[in-house]
Coordinates of N, CA and C in Angstrom, one line a residue:
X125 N 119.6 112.5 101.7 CA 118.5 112.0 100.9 C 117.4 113.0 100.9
X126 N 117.1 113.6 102.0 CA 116.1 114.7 102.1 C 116.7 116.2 101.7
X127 N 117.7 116.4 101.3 CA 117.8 117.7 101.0 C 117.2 118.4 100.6
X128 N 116.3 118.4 99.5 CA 116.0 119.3 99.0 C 114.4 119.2 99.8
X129 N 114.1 118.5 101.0 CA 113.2 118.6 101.7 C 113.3 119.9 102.6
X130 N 114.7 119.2 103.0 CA 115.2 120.3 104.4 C 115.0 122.2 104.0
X131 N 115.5 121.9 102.7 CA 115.4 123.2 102.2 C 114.4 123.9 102.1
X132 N 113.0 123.1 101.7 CA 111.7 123.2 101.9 C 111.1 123.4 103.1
X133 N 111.9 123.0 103.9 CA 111.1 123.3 105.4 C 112.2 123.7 106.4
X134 N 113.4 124.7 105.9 CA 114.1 124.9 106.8 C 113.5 125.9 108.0
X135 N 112.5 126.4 108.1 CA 112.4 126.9 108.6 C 111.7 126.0 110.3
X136 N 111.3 124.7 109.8 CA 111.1 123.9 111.0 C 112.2 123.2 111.3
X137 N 113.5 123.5 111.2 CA 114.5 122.4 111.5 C 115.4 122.9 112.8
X138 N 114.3 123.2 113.8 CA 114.8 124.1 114.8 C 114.1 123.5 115.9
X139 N 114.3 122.3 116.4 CA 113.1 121.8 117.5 C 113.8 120.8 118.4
X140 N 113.5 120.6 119.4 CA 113.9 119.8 120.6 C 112.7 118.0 120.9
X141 N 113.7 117.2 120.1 CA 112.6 116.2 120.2 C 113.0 115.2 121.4
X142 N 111.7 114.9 122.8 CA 112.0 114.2 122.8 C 110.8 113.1 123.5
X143 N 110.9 111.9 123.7 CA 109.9 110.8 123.7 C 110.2 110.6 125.5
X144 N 108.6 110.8 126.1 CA 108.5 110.7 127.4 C 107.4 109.8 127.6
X145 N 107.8 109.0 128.6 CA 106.6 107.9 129.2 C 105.0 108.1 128.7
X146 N 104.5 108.9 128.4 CA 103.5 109.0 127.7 C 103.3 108.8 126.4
X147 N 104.6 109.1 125.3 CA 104.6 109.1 124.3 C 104.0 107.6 123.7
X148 N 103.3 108.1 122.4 CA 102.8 106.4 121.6 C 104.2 105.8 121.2
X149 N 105.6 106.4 121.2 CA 106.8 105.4 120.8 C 106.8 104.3 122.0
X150 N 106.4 104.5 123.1 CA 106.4 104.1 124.2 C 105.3 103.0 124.4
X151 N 104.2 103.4 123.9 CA 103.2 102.5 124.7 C 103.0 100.9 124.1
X152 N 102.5 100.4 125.6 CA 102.5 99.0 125.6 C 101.1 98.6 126.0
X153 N 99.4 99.6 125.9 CA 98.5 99.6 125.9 C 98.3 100.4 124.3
X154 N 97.2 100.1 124.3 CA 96.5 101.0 123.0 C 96.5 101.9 123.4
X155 N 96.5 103.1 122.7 CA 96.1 104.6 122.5 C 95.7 105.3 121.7
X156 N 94.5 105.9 121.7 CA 94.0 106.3 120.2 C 95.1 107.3 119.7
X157 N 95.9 107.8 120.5 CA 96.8 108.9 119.7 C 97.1 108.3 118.7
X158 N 97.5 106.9 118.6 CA 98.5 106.2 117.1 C 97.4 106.6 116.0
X159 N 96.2 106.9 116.3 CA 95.4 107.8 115.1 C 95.7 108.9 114.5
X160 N 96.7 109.5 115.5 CA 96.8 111.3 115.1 C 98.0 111.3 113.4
X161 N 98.5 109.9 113.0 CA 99.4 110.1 112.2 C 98.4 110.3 110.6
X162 N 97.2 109.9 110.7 CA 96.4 110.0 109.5 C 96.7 111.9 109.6
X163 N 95.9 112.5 110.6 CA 96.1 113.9 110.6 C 97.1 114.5 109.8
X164 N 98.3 114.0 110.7 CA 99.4 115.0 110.1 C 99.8 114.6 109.1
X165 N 99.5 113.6 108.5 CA 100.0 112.8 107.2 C 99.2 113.5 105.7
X166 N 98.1 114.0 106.1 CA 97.0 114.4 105.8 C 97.1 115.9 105.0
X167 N 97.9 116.7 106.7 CA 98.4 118.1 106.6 C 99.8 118.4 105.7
X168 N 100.2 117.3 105.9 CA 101.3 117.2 105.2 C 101.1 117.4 103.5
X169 N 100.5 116.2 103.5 CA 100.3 116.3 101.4 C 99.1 117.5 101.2
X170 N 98.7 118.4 102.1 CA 97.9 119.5 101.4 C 99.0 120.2 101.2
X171 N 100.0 120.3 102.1 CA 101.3 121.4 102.2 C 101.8 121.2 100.7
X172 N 102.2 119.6 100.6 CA 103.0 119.2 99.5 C 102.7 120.1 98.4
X173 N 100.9 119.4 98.4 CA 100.8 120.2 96.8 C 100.1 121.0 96.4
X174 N 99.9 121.8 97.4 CA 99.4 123.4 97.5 C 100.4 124.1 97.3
X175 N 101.6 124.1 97.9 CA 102.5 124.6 97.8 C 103.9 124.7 96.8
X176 N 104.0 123.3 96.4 CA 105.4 122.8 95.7 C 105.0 122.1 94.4
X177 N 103.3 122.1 94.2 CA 102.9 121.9 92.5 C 103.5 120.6 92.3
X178 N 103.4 119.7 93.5 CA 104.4 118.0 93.3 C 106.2 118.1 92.6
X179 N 106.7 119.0 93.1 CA 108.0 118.9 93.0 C 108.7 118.1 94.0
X180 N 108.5 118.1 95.2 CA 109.0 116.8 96.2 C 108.1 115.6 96.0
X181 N 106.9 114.9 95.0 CA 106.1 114.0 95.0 C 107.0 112.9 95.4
X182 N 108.0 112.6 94.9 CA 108.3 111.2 95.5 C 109.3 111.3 97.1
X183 N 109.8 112.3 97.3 CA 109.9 112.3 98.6 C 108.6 112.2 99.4
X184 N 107.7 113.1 99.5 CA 106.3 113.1 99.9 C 105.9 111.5 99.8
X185 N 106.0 110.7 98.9 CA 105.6 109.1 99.0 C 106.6 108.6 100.1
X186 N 107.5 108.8 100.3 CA 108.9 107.8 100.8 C 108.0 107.7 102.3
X187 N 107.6 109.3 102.6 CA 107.4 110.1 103.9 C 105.9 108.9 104.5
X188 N 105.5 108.7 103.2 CA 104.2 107.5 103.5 C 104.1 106.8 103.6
X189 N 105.8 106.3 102.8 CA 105.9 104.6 103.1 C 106.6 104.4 104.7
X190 N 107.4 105.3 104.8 CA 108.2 105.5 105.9 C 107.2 105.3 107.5
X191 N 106.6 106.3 107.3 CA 105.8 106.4 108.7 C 103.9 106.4 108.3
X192 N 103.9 106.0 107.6 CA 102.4 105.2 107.7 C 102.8 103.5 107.3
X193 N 103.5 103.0 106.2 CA 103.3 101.7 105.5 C 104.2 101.3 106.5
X194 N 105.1 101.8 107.3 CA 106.3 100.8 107.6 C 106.1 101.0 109.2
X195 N 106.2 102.4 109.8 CA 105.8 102.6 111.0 C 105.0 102.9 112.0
X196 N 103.9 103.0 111.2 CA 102.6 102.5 111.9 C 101.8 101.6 111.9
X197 N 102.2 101.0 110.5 CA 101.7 99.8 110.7 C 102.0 98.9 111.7
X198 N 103.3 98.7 112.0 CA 104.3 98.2 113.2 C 103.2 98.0 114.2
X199 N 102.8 99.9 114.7 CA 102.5 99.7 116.2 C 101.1 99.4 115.9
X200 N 100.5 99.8 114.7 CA 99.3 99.0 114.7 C 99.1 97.4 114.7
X201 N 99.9 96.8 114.3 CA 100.4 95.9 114.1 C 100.2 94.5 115.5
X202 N 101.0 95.6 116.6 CA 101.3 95.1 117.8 C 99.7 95.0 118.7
X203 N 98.9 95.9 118.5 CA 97.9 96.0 119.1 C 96.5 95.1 118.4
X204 N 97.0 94.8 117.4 CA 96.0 94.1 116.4 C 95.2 95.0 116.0
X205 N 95.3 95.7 115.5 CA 94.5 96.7 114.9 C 94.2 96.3 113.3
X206 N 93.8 94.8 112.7 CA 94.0 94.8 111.6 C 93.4 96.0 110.9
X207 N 92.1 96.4 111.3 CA 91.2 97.6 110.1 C 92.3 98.6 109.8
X208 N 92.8 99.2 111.1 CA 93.7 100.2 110.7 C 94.9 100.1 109.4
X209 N 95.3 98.5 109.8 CA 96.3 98.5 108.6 C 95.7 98.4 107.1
X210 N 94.8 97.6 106.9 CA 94.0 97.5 105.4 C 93.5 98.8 105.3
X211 N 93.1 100.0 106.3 CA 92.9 101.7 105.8 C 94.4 101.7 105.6
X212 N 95.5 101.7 105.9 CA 96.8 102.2 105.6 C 97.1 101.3 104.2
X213 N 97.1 100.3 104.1 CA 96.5 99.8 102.7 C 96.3 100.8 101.9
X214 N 95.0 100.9 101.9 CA 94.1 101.2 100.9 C 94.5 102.7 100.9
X215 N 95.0 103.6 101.7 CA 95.7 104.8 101.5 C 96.6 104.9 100.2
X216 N 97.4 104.0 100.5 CA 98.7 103.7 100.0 C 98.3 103.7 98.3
X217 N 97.5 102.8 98.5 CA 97.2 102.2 97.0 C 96.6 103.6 96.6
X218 N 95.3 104.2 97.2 CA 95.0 105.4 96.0 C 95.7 106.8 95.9
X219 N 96.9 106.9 96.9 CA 97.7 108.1 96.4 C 99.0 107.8 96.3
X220 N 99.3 106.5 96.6 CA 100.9 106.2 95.7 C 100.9 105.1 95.3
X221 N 99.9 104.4 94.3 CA 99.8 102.9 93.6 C 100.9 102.3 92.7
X222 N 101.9 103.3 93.1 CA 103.3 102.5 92.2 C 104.7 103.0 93.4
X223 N 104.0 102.8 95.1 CA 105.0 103.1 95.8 C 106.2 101.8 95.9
X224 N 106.3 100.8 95.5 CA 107.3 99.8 95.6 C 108.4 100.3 94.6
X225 N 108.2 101.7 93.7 CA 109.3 101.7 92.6 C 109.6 102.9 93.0
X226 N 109.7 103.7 94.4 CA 110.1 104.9 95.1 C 111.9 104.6 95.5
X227 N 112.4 105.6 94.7 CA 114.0 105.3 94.6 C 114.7 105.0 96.1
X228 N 113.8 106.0 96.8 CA 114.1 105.8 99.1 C 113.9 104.8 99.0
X229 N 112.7 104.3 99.0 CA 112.2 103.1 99.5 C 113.2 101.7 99.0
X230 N 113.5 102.0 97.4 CA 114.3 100.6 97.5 C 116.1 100.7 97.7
X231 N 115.7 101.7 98.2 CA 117.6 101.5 98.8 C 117.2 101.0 100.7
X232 N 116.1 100.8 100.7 CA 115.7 100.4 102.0 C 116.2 98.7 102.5
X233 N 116.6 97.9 103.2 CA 117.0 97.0 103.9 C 116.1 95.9 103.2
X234 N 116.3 94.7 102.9 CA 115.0 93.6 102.6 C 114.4 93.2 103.7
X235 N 114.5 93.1 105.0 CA 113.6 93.2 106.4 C 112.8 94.6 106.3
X236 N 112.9 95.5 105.5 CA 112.3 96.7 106.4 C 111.1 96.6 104.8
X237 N 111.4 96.0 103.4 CA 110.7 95.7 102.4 C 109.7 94.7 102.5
X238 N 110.0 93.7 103.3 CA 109.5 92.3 103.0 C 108.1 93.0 104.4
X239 N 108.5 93.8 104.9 CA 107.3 94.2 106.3 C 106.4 95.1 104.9
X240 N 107.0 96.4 104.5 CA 106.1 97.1 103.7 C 105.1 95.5 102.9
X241 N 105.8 94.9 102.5 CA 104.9 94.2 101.0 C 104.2 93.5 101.8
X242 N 104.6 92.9 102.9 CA 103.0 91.8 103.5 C 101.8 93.2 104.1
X243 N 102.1 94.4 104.9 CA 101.3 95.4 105.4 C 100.4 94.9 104.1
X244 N 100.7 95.4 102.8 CA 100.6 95.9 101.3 C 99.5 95.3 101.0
X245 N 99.6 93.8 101.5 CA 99.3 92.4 100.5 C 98.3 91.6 101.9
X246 N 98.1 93.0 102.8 CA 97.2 92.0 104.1 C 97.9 90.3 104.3
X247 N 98.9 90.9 104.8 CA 99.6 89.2 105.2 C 99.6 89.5 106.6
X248 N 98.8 89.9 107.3 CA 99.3 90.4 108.8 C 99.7 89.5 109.6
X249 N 98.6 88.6 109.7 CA 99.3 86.9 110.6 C 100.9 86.8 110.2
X250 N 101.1 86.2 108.8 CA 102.2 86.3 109.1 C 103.1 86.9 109.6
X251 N 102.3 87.8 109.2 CA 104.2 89.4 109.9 C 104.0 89.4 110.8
X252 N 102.9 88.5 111.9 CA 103.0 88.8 112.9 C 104.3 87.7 113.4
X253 N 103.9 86.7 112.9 CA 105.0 85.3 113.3 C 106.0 85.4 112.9
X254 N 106.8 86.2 111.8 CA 107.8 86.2 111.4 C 108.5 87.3 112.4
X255 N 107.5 88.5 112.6 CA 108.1 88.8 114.0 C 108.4 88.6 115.2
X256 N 108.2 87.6 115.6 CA 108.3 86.6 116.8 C 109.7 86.5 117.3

């Protein structure tokens, strides 16, 4: 799916990852780290299109639905952090306002869609109960 990503950044596909007791995959308290994904999300789309003139643009979207709309919302999610999700919102909407028609995104699961659309649509209560 990412190919022609990998190609783009083969030069980072050399790394040892892994998730230790500290890590935010981990945590069961708040942590401001789960902030640092604006950062790199940030760093990322200057790379995108400083560099590749939006030739990866809809990979670069998937990458925002993926781990901001779908995966941080989650952990924001868990902590109640509504503000943070209506900012991931409102992200979404003014640099990918037609991300529901991203070719990744809809080969994606209807559980992993029906989470993006309520984040989307501030249904959080719900998604909170439906997660239950």
């Amino acid at each position: 799916v990412f190919y022609s990503l990998l190609k783009f950044f083969q030069f980072y596909l050399f790394y040892h990852y892994q998730i230790h007791e500290g890590s935010t995959m981990k945590q069961i308290v708040y942590n401001d780290k789960l902030m640092n994904i604006y950062d790199a999300l940030n760093n990322l789309f200057d790379v995108f299109t400083k560099k590749t003139k939006n030739k990866y643009q809809e990979e670069l979207e998937y990458i925002y639905i993926e781990h901001l709309l779908h995966a941080a919302s989650l952990r924001f999610l868990e902590f109640n952090k509504f503000e943070e999700l209506t900012k991931i919102k409102n992200i979404i909407k003014e640099k990918f306002p037609k991300w529901n028609k991203n070719k990744y995104y809809n080969k994606q699961s209807i559980k992993y869609k029906i989470v993006c659309t309520l984040i989307y649509k501030e249904k959080f209560k719900l998604l909170k109960l439906i997660l239950k």
